[in-house]
PDB file of C-alpha atoms in Angstrom:
ATOM      1  CA  MET A  91      94.495 130.544  64.193  1.00  0.00           C
ATOM      2  CA  THR A  92      92.284 132.892  62.313  1.00  0.00           C
ATOM      3  CA  ARG A  93      93.113 134.298  58.949  1.00  0.00           C
ATOM      4  CA  ILE A  94      93.273 137.881  58.287  1.00  0.00           C
ATOM      5  CA  ASP A  95      91.250 139.131  55.380  1.00  0.00           C
ATOM      6  CA  ASN A  96      92.585 141.624  52.916  1.00  0.00           C
ATOM      7  CA  LEU A  97      96.271 141.387  54.001  1.00  0.00           C
ATOM      8  CA  PRO A  98      98.514 142.448  51.045  1.00  0.00           C
ATOM      9  CA  GLU A  99     100.124 139.658  49.387  1.00  0.00           C
ATOM     10  CA  ASN A 100     103.739 140.826  50.311  1.00  0.00           C
ATOM     11  CA  LEU A 101     102.896 140.275  53.998  1.00  0.00           C
ATOM     12  CA  THR A 102     102.323 137.321  56.177  1.00  0.00           C
ATOM     13  CA  ALA A 103     100.384 137.110  59.580  1.00  0.00           C
ATOM     14  CA  ASN A 104     100.572 134.714  62.428  1.00  0.00           C
ATOM     15  CA  TRP A 105      99.155 134.698  65.901  1.00  0.00           C
ATOM     16  CA  LEU A 106     101.650 133.167  68.339  1.00  0.00           C
ATOM     17  CA  ARG A 107     101.743 132.577  72.002  1.00  0.00           C
ATOM     18  CA  PHE A 108     104.959 133.777  73.615  1.00  0.00           C
ATOM     19  CA  ASP A 109     106.286 130.216  73.903  1.00  0.00           C
ATOM     20  CA  GLN A 110     105.814 129.803  70.111  1.00  0.00           C
ATOM     21  CA  LEU A 111     107.902 132.872  69.318  1.00  0.00           C
ATOM     22  CA  SER A 112     111.453 132.101  68.318  1.00  0.00           C
ATOM     23  CA  ASN A 113     114.426 133.797  69.576  1.00  0.00           C
ATOM     24  CA  HIS A 114     114.434 135.835  66.161  1.00  0.00           C
ATOM     25  CA  ASP A 115     110.909 136.829  66.643  1.00  0.00           C
ATOM     26  CA  VAL A 116     111.268 137.957  70.163  1.00  0.00           C
ATOM     27  CA  HIS A 117     114.447 140.065  69.097  1.00  0.00           C
ATOM     28  CA  ASP A 118     112.392 141.616  66.258  1.00  0.00           C
ATOM     29  CA  LEU A 119     109.580 142.349  68.133  1.00  0.00           C
ATOM     30  CA  LEU A 120     111.496 143.999  70.961  1.00  0.00           C
ATOM     31  CA  ARG A 121     113.484 145.983  68.350  1.00  0.00           C
ATOM     32  CA  LEU A 122     110.432 147.186  66.406  1.00  0.00           C
ATOM     33  CA  ARG A 123     108.673 148.408  69.727  1.00  0.00           C
ATOM     34  CA  GLN A 124     111.867 149.854  70.818  1.00  0.00           C
ATOM     35  CA  ASN A 125     112.392 151.801  67.415  1.00  0.00           C
ATOM     36  CA  ILE A 126     108.804 153.161  67.396  1.00  0.00           C
ATOM     37  CA  PHE A 127     107.842 153.708  70.917  1.00  0.00           C
ATOM     38  CA  ILE A 128     110.954 154.779  72.722  1.00  0.00           C
ATOM     39  CA  LEU A 129     113.096 156.126  69.960  1.00  0.00           C
ATOM     40  CA  GLU A 130     110.762 157.543  67.355  1.00  0.00           C
ATOM     41  CA  GLN A 131     108.245 158.759  69.918  1.00  0.00           C
ATOM     42  CA  ASN A 132     110.878 159.734  72.291  1.00  0.00           C
ATOM     43  CA  SER A 133     109.158 158.111  75.304  1.00  0.00           C
ATOM     44  CA  LEU A 134     111.436 156.408  77.761  1.00  0.00           C
ATOM     45  CA  TYR A 135     109.343 153.500  79.339  1.00  0.00           C
ATOM     46  CA  ALA A 136     109.635 149.863  80.527  1.00  0.00           C
ATOM     47  CA  ASP A 137     108.495 148.041  77.371  1.00  0.00           C
ATOM     48  CA  ILE A 138     109.746 144.800  78.832  1.00  0.00           C
ATOM     49  CA  ASP A 139     106.928 144.857  81.449  1.00  0.00           C
ATOM     50  CA  GLY A 140     106.629 141.024  82.110  1.00  0.00           C
ATOM     51  CA  LYS A 141     103.398 140.823  80.397  1.00  0.00           C
ATOM     52  CA  ASP A 142     104.454 139.306  77.032  1.00  0.00           C
ATOM     53  CA  PRO A 143     104.472 135.804  78.223  1.00  0.00           C
ATOM     54  CA  GLU A 144     100.704 136.108  79.116  1.00  0.00           C
ATOM     55  CA  ALA A 145      99.763 137.495  75.757  1.00  0.00           C
ATOM     56  CA  LEU A 146      98.786 136.448  72.107  1.00  0.00           C
ATOM     57  CA  HIS A 147     101.107 138.096  69.658  1.00  0.00           C
ATOM     58  CA  LEU A 148     100.118 139.036  66.198  1.00  0.00           C
ATOM     59  CA  MET A 149     103.290 139.267  63.971  1.00  0.00           C
ATOM     60  CA  ILE A 150     103.119 140.753  60.502  1.00  0.00           C
ATOM     61  CA  ARG A 151     106.141 140.096  58.376  1.00  0.00           C
ATOM     62  CA  ASN A 152     107.192 141.075  54.923  1.00  0.00           C
ATOM     63  CA  ARG A 153     106.975 137.948  52.914  1.00  0.00           C
ATOM     64  CA  HIS A 154     110.115 138.769  50.762  1.00  0.00           C
ATOM     65  CA  THR A 155     112.587 140.251  53.282  1.00  0.00           C
ATOM     66  CA  GLY A 156     111.206 138.814  56.432  1.00  0.00           C
ATOM     67  CA  GLU A 157     111.104 142.000  58.192  1.00  0.00           C
ATOM     68  CA  LEU A 158     108.575 142.492  60.920  1.00  0.00           C
ATOM     69  CA  VAL A 159     106.475 145.403  59.969  1.00  0.00           C
ATOM     70  CA  GLY A 160     103.660 145.173  62.503  1.00  0.00           C
ATOM     71  CA  ALA A 161     102.601 143.570  65.798  1.00  0.00           C
ATOM     72  CA  ILE A 162      99.983 143.620  68.418  1.00  0.00           C
ATOM     73  CA  ARG A 163      99.546 141.851  71.741  1.00  0.00           C
ATOM     74  CA  LEU A 164      96.140 140.501  72.947  1.00  0.00           C
ATOM     75  CA  PHE A 165      95.048 139.535  76.363  1.00  0.00           C
ATOM     76  CA  ALA A 166      91.998 137.359  76.605  1.00  0.00           C
ATOM     77  CA  ASP A 167      90.263 136.929  79.859  1.00  0.00           C
ATOM     78  CA  LEU A 168      87.646 134.182  79.949  1.00  0.00           C
ATOM     79  CA  LYS A 169      86.969 134.574  83.549  1.00  0.00           C
ATOM     80  CA  ASN A 170      85.883 138.176  83.223  1.00  0.00           C
ATOM     81  CA  GLY A 171      84.514 138.110  79.664  1.00  0.00           C
ATOM     82  CA  GLU A 172      86.956 140.751  78.555  1.00  0.00           C
ATOM     83  CA  ALA A 173      90.051 141.343  76.295  1.00  0.00           C
ATOM     84  CA  ARG A 174      92.734 143.917  75.965  1.00  0.00           C
ATOM     85  CA  ILE A 175      94.610 144.937  72.935  1.00  0.00           C
ATOM     86  CA  GLY A 176      97.870 146.705  73.181  1.00  0.00           C
ATOM     87  CA  ARG A 177     101.230 147.500  71.912  1.00  0.00           C
ATOM     88  CA  VAL A 178      99.977 148.149  68.454  1.00  0.00           C
ATOM     89  CA  VAL A 179     102.979 148.954  66.489  1.00  0.00           C
ATOM     90  CA  ILE A 180     103.804 149.445  62.739  1.00  0.00           C
ATOM     91  CA  ALA A 181     107.154 150.168  61.232  1.00  0.00           C
ATOM     92  CA  GLN A 182     107.359 153.238  59.206  1.00  0.00           C
ATOM     93  CA  GLU A 183     107.471 151.368  55.855  1.00  0.00           C
ATOM     94  CA  GLY A 184     104.021 149.795  56.677  1.00  0.00           C
ATOM     95  CA  ARG A 185     102.152 152.747  57.511  1.00  0.00           C
ATOM     96  CA  GLY A 186      99.735 154.675  55.316  1.00  0.00           C
ATOM     97  CA  GLY A 187      98.259 151.681  53.547  1.00  0.00           C
ATOM     98  CA  GLY A 188      95.540 150.603  56.190  1.00  0.00           C
ATOM     99  CA  LEU A 189      97.600 147.933  57.851  1.00  0.00           C
ATOM    100  CA  GLY A 190      96.759 149.268  61.186  1.00  0.00           C
ATOM    101  CA  ARG A 191      92.971 148.958  60.450  1.00  0.00           C
ATOM    102  CA  LEU A 192      93.614 145.409  59.231  1.00  0.00           C
ATOM    103  CA  MET A 193      95.611 144.408  62.437  1.00  0.00           C
ATOM    104  CA  MET A 194      93.090 145.930  64.720  1.00  0.00           C
ATOM    105  CA  GLU A 195      90.061 144.286  63.027  1.00  0.00           C
ATOM    106  CA  ALA A 196      92.314 140.895  63.398  1.00  0.00           C
ATOM    107  CA  GLY A 197      92.760 141.790  66.899  1.00  0.00           C
ATOM    108  CA  ILE A 198      89.004 142.231  67.464  1.00  0.00           C
ATOM    109  CA  ASP A 199      88.210 139.065  65.606  1.00  0.00           C
ATOM    110  CA  GLU A 200      90.643 136.914  67.593  1.00  0.00           C
ATOM    111  CA  ALA A 201      89.515 138.575  70.843  1.00  0.00           C
ATOM    112  CA  ARG A 202      85.992 137.534  70.052  1.00  0.00           C
ATOM    113  CA  ARG A 203      87.176 134.089  68.988  1.00  0.00           C
ATOM    114  CA  GLN A 204      88.931 133.529  72.337  1.00  0.00           C
ATOM    115  CA  VAL A 205      86.199 135.220  74.431  1.00  0.00           C
ATOM    116  CA  PRO A 206      82.855 135.156  72.587  1.00  0.00           C
ATOM    117  CA  GLY A 207      80.953 138.507  73.141  1.00  0.00           C
ATOM    118  CA  CYS A 208      83.701 140.123  75.121  1.00  0.00           C
ATOM    119  CA  ARG A 209      84.442 143.688  75.677  1.00  0.00           C
ATOM    120  CA  ILE A 210      87.647 144.886  74.418  1.00  0.00           C
ATOM    121  CA  HIS A 211      89.863 147.607  76.085  1.00  0.00           C
ATOM    122  CA  VAL A 212      92.517 149.612  74.524  1.00  0.00           C
ATOM    123  CA  SER A 213      94.641 152.356  76.165  1.00  0.00           C
ATOM    124  CA  ALA A 214      94.961 154.564  73.012  1.00  0.00           C
ATOM    125  CA  GLN A 215      97.167 157.417  72.258  1.00  0.00           C
ATOM    126  CA  ALA A 216      94.930 160.272  72.248  1.00  0.00           C
ATOM    127  CA  TYR A 217      95.537 161.378  68.509  1.00  0.00           C
ATOM    128  CA  LEU A 218      94.137 157.989  67.483  1.00  0.00           C
ATOM    129  CA  GLU A 219      90.737 158.358  69.118  1.00  0.00           C
ATOM    130  CA  ASN A 220      89.006 158.894  65.802  1.00  0.00           C
ATOM    131  CA  PHE A 221      90.695 155.848  64.190  1.00  0.00           C
ATOM    132  CA  TYR A 222      89.653 153.636  67.257  1.00  0.00           C
ATOM    133  CA  GLY A 223      86.170 155.158  67.207  1.00  0.00           C
ATOM    134  CA  SER A 224      85.899 154.144  63.579  1.00  0.00           C
ATOM    135  CA  LEU A 225      86.370 150.568  64.808  1.00  0.00           C
ATOM    136  CA  GLY A 226      83.676 150.650  67.335  1.00  0.00           C
ATOM    137  CA  PHE A 227      85.540 151.821  70.380  1.00  0.00           C
ATOM    138  CA  GLU A 228      84.091 154.412  72.798  1.00  0.00           C
ATOM    139  CA  THR A 229      86.044 156.681  74.876  1.00  0.00           C
ATOM    140  CA  VAL A 230      85.574 155.979  78.583  1.00  0.00           C
ATOM    141  CA  SER A 231      88.166 158.317  80.131  1.00  0.00           C
ATOM    142  CA  GLU A 232      89.620 161.740  80.134  1.00  0.00           C
ATOM    143  CA  VAL A 233      92.814 162.265  78.390  1.00  0.00           C
ATOM    144  CA  TYR A 234      95.764 161.270  80.746  1.00  0.00           C
ATOM    145  CA  ILE A 235      99.757 161.230  80.151  1.00  0.00           C
ATOM    146  CA  GLU A 236     101.252 157.764  80.116  1.00  0.00           C
ATOM    147  CA  ASP A 237     104.930 157.394  79.484  1.00  0.00           C
ATOM    148  CA  GLY A 238     104.992 161.302  78.423  1.00  0.00           C
ATOM    149  CA  ILE A 239     102.283 160.831  75.838  1.00  0.00           C
ATOM    150  CA  PRO A 240      98.663 161.714  76.027  1.00  0.00           C
ATOM    151  CA  HIS A 241      96.399 158.387  76.170  1.00  0.00           C
ATOM    152  CA  ILE A 242      92.733 157.676  76.437  1.00  0.00           C
ATOM    153  CA  ASP A 243      90.998 154.621  77.540  1.00  0.00           C
ATOM    154  CA  MET A 244      88.500 153.063  75.098  1.00  0.00           C
ATOM    155  CA  ILE A 245      86.183 150.102  74.999  1.00  0.00           C
ATOM    156  CA  ARG A 246      84.341 148.132  72.246  1.00  0.00           C
ATOM    157  CA  SER A 247      81.177 146.599  73.845  1.00  0.00           C
ATOM    158  CA  GLY A 248      80.519 142.718  73.391  1.00  0.00           C
TER     159      GLY A 248
END
């Protein structure tokens, strides 16, 4: 799959379909999302939503420890010329160094590789509106509450 530019040397990155994820990968992915989205953000919601098998997953691991430090899932819809990036998650130890930007840039690049010229959708936590805006996403909804957290819909044009 595509390479991620500027990834720190202590990290590895792989795009994997669900059927390529090992049992260990699935465990680590669900644990990371649980730790951040449910426990840290105190949001009770059904993370296991049945959509992971349809997604392409970016897995960012610490090269030395093997720990999963970041992940996103990408849905590419060739038929409609659109893509969706979601479940963007970074472990506490991976924050503050630009990893989120690198992950989103990789997601945008992979979406465009899968579906050239596509529009890309995100349902963003509202406090991240400026971050996503800096990546070319435009707000297309009012703030709404999803799983107890303010969100907005944003789209990056094709």
